[in-house]
mmCIF file with all atom_site columns, C-alpha atoms in Angstrom:
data_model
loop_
_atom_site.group_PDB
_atom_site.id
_atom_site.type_symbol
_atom_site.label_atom_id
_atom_site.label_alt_id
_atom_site.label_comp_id
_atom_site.label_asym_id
_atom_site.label_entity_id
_atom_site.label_seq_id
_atom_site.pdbx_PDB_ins_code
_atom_site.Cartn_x
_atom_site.Cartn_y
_atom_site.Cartn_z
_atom_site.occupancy
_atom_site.B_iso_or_equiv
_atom_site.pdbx_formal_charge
_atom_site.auth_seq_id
_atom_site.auth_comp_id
_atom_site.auth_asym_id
_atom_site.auth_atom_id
_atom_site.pdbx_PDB_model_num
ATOM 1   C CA . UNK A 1 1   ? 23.792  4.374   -16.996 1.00 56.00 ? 1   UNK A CA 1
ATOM 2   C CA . UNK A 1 2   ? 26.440  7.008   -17.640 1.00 63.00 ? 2   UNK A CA 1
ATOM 3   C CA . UNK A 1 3   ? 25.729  9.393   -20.683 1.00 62.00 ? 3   UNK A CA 1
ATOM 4   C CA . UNK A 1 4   ? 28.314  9.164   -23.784 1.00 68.00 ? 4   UNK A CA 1
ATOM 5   C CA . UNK A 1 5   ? 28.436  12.427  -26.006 1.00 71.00 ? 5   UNK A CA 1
ATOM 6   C CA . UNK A 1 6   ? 26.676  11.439  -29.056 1.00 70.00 ? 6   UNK A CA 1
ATOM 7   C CA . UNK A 1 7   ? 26.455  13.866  -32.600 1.00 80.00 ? 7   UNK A CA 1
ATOM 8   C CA . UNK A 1 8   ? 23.172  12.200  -33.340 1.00 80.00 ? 8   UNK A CA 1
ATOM 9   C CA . UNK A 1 9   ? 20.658  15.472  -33.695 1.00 82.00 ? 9   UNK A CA 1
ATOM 10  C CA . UNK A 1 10  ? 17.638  13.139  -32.859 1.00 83.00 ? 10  UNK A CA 1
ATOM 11  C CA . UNK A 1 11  ? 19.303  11.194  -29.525 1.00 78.00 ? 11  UNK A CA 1
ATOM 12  C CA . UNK A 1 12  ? 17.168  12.006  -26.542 1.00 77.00 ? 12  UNK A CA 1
ATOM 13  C CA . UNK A 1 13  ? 18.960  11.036  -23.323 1.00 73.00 ? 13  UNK A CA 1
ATOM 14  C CA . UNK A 1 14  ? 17.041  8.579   -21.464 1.00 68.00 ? 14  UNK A CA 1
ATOM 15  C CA . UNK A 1 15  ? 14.895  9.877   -18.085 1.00 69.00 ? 15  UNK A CA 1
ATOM 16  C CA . UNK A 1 16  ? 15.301  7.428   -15.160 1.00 62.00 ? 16  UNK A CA 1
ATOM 17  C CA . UNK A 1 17  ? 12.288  9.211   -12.873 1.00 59.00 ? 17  UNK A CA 1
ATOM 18  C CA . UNK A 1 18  ? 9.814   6.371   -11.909 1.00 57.00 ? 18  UNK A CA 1
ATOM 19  C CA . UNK A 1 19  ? 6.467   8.128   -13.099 1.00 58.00 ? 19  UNK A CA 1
ATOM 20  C CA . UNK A 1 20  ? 3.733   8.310   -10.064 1.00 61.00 ? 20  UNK A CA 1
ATOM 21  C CA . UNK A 1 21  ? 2.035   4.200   -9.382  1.00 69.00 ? 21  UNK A CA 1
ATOM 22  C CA . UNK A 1 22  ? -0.993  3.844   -11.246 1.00 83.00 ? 22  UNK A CA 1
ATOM 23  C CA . UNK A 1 23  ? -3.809  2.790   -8.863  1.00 85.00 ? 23  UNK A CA 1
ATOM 24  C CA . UNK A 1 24  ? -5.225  -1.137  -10.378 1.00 86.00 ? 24  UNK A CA 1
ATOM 25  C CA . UNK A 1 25  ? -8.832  -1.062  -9.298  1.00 89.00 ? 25  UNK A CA 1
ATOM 26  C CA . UNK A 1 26  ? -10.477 -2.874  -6.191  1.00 88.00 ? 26  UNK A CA 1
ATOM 27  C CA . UNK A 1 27  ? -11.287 -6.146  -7.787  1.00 90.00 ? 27  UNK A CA 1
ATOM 28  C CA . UNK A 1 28  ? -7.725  -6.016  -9.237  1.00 91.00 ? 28  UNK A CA 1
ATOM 29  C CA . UNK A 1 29  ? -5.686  -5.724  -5.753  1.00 91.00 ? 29  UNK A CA 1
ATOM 30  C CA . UNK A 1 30  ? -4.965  -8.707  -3.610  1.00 94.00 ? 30  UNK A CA 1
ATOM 31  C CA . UNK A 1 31  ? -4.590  -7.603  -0.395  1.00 95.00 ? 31  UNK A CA 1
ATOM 32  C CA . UNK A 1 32  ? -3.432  -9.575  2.627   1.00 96.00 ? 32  UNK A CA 1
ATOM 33  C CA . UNK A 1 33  ? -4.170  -8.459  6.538   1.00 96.00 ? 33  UNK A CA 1
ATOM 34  C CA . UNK A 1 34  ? -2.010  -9.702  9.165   1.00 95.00 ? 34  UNK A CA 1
ATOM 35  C CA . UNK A 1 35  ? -1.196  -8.971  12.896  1.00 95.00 ? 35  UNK A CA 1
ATOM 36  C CA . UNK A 1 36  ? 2.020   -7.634  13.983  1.00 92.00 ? 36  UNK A CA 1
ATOM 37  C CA . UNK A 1 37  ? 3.401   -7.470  17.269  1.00 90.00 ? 37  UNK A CA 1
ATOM 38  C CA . UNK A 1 38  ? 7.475   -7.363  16.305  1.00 89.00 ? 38  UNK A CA 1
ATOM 39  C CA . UNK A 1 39  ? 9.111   -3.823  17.229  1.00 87.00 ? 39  UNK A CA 1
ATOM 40  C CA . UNK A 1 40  ? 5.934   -2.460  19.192  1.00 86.00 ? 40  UNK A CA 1
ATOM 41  C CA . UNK A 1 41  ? 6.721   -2.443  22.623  1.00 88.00 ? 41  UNK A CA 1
ATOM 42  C CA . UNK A 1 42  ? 4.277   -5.234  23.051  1.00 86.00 ? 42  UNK A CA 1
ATOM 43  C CA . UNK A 1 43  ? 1.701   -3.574  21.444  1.00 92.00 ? 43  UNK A CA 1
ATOM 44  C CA . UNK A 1 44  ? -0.420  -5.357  18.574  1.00 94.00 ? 44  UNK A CA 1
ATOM 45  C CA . UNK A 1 45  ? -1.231  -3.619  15.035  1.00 95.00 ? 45  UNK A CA 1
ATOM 46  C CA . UNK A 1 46  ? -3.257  -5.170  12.164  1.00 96.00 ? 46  UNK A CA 1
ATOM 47  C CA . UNK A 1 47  ? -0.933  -4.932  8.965   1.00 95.00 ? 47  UNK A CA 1
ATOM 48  C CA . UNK A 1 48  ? -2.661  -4.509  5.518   1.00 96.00 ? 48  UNK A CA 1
ATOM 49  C CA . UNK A 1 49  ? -0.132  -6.014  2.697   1.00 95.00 ? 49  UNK A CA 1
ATOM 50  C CA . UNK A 1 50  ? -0.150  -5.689  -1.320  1.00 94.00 ? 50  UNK A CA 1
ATOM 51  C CA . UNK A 1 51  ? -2.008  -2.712  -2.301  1.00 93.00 ? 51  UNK A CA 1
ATOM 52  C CA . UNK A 1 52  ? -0.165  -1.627  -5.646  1.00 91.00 ? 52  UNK A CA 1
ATOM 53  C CA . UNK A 1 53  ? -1.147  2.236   -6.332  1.00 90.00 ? 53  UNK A CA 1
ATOM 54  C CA . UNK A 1 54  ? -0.723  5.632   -5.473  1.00 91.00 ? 54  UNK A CA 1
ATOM 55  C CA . UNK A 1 55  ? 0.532   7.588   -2.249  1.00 91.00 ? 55  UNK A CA 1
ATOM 56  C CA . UNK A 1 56  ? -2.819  9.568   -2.262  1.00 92.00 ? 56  UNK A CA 1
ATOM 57  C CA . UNK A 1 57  ? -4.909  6.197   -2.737  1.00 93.00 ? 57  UNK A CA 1
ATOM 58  C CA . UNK A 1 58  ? -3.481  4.487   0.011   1.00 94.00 ? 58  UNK A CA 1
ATOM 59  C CA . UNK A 1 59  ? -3.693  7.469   2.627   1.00 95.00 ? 59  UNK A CA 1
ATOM 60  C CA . UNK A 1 60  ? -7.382  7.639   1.271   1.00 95.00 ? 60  UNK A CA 1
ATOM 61  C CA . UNK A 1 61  ? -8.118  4.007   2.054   1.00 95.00 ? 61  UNK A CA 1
ATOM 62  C CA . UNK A 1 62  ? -5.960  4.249   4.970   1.00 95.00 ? 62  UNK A CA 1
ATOM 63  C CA . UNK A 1 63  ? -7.864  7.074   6.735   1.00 96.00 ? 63  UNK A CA 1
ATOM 64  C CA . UNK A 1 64  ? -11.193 5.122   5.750   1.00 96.00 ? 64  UNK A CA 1
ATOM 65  C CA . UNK A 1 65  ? -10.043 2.053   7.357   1.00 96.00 ? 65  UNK A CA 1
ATOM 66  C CA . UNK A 1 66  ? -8.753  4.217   10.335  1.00 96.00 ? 66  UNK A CA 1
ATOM 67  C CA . UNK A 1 67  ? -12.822 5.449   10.624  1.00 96.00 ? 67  UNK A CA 1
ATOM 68  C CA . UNK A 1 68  ? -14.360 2.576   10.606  1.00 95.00 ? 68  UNK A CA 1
ATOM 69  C CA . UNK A 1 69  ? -12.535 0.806   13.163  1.00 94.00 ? 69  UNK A CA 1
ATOM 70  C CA . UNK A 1 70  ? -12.604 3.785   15.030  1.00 95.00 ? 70  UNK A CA 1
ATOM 71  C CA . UNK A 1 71  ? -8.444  3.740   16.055  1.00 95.00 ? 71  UNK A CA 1
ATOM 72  C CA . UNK A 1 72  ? -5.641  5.943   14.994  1.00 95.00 ? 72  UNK A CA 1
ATOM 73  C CA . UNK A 1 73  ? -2.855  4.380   12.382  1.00 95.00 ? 73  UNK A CA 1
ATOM 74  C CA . UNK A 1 74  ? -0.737  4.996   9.400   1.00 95.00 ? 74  UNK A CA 1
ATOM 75  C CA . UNK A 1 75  ? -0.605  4.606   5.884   1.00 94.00 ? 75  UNK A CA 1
ATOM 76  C CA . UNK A 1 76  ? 3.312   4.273   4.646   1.00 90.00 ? 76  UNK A CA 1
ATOM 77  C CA . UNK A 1 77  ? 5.423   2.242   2.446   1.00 89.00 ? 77  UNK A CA 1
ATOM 78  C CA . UNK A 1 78  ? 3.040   0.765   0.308   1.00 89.00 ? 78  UNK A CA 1
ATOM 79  C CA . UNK A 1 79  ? 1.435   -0.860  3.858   1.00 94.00 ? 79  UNK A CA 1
ATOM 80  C CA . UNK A 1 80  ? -1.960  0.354   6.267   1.00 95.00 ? 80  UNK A CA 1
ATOM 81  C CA . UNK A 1 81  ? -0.879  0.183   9.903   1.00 95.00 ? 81  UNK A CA 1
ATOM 82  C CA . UNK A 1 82  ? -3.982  -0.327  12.055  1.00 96.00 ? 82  UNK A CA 1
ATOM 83  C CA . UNK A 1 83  ? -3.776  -0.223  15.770  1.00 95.00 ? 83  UNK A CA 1
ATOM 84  C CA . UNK A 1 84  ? -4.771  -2.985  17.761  1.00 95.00 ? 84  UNK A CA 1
ATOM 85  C CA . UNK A 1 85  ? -5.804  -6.236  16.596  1.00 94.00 ? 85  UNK A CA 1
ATOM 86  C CA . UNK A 1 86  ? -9.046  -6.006  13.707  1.00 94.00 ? 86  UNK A CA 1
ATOM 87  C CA . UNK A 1 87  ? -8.262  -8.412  11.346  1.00 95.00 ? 87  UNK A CA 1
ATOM 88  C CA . UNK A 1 88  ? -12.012 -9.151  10.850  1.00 95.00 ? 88  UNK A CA 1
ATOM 89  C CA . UNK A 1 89  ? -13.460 -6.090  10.696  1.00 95.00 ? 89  UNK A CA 1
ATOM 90  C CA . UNK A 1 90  ? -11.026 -4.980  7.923   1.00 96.00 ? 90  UNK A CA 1
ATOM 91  C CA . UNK A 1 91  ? -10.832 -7.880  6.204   1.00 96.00 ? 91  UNK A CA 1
ATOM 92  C CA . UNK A 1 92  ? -14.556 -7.582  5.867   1.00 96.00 ? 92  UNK A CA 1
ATOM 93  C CA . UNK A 1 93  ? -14.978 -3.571  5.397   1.00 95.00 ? 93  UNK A CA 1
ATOM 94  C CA . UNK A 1 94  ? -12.438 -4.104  2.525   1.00 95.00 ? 94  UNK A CA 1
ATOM 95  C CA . UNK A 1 95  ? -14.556 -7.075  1.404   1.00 95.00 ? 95  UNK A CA 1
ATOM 96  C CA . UNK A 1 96  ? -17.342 -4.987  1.119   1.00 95.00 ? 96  UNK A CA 1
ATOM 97  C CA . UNK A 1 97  ? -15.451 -2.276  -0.571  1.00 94.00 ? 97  UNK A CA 1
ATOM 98  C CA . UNK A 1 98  ? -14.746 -4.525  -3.455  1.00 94.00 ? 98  UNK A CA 1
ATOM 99  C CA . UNK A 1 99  ? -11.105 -5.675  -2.474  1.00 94.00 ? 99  UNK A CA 1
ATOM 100 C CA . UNK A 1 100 ? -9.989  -8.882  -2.472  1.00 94.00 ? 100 UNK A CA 1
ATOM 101 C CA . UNK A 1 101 ? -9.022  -9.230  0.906   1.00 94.00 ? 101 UNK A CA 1
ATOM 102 C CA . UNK A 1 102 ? -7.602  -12.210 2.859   1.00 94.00 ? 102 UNK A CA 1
ATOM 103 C CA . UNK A 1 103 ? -6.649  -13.072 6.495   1.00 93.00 ? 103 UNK A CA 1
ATOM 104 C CA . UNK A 1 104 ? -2.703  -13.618 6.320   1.00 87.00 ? 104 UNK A CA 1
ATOM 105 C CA . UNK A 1 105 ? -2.703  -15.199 10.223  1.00 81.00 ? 105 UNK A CA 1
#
């Protein structure tokens, strides 16, 4: 929106920054976990989809999910990049950490 000189003492120009995601809480986030094989060099991946928060928060439950499957990964773009196919065991650690997790295919 381009900014027109105004003599109004009061006007405040508008901010466009996007403040920092609030995080919804576990029971609040619908997450969906799905294996990927597409651009890997044939490799497999287990995609987590949906969680709605904060950079920090999903590096956080990233690196715990990373842990407890005991493989490397990624947490980027709003999506958790496992490696190698654990659907189950991440659709039931986040289960059991209060998600609301579901196995996309």
């Amino acid at each position: 929106m381009p900014l027109v000189y105004s003599t109004n003492p009061d006007f405040n120009i508008p901010s466009e920054e996007a403040g920092e995601a609030v995080t919804l809480p576990p029971a609040q986030q619908k997450l969906t976990v799905y294996l990927d094989r597409r651009n890997r060099g044939g490799k497999s991946v287990t995609l987590v989809k949906g969680f709605v928060g904060s950079d920090a928060d999903l590096a956080e439950l990233g690196r715990t999910l990373k842990n407890r499957c005991g493989t490397g990964g990624s947490a980027k773009d709003g999506e958790i990049l496992i490696q190698g196919d654990c659907r189950d065991k991440v659709t039931n650690l986040l289960t059991a950490m209060g998600y609301v997790a579901k196995r996309g295919n």
